Coordinates of C-alpha atoms in Angstrom, one line a residue:
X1 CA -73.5 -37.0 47.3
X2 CA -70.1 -35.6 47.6
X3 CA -68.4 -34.3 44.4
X4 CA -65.6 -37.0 44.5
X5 CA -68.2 -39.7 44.4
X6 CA -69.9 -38.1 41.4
X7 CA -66.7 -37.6 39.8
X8 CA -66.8 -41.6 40.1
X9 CA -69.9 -42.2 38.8
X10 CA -69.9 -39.8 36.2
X11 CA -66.8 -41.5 35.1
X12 CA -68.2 -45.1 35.6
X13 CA -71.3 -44.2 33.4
X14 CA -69.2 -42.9 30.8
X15 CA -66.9 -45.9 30.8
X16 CA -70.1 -47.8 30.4
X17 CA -72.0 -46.3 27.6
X18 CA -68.3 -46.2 25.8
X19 CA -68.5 -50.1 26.2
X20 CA -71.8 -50.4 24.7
X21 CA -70.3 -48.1 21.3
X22 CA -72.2 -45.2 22.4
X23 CA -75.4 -46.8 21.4
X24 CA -77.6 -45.9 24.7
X25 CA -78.3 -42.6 26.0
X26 CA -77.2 -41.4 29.8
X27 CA -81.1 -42.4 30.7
X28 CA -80.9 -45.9 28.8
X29 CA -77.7 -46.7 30.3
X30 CA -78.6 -45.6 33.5
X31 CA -82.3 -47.8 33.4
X32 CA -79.8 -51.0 32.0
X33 CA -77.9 -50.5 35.1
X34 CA -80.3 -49.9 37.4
X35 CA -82.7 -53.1 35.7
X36 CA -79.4 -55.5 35.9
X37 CA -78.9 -54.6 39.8
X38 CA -82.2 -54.9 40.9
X39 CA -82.5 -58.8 39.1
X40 CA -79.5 -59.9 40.0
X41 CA -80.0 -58.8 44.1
X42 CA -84.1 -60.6 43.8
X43 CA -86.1 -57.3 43.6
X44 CA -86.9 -57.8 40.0
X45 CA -87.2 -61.4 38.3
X46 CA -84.4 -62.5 36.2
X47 CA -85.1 -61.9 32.4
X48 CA -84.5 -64.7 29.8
X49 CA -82.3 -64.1 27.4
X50 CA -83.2 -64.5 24.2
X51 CA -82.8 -62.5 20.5
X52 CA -83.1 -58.6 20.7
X53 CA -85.7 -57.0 18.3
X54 CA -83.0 -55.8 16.0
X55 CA -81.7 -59.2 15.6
X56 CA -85.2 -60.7 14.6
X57 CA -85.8 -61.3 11.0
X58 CA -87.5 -63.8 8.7
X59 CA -85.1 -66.5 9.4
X60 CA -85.3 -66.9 12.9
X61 CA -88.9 -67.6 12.7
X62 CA -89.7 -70.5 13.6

């Protein structure tokens, strides 16, 4: 990989975690990335989308 196309990644990553407020590592982002590209080109099945574990509480339960 040349250095101006790492420079562009690097600087997309960045821009990404930013987005999320910081709250995923480089590895997590890079696995959300990675994950989201696969699914949406058909190598891995499309996920439901649904609450997130954090969100989950008492009154969702139902």
């Amino acid at each position: 990989m040349t250095d101006l196309y790492a420079d562009k990644i690097e600087i997309a990553l960045r821009t990404y975690i930013n987005d999320h407020q910081g709250s995923l590592t480089r590895e997590q982002a890079i696995s959300t990335i990675l994950e989201n590209w696969f699914a949406s080109h058909g190598y891995l099945p499309q996920q439901q989308e649904g609450l997130r574990p954090e969100e989950l509480d008492a009154s969702n339960d139902d």
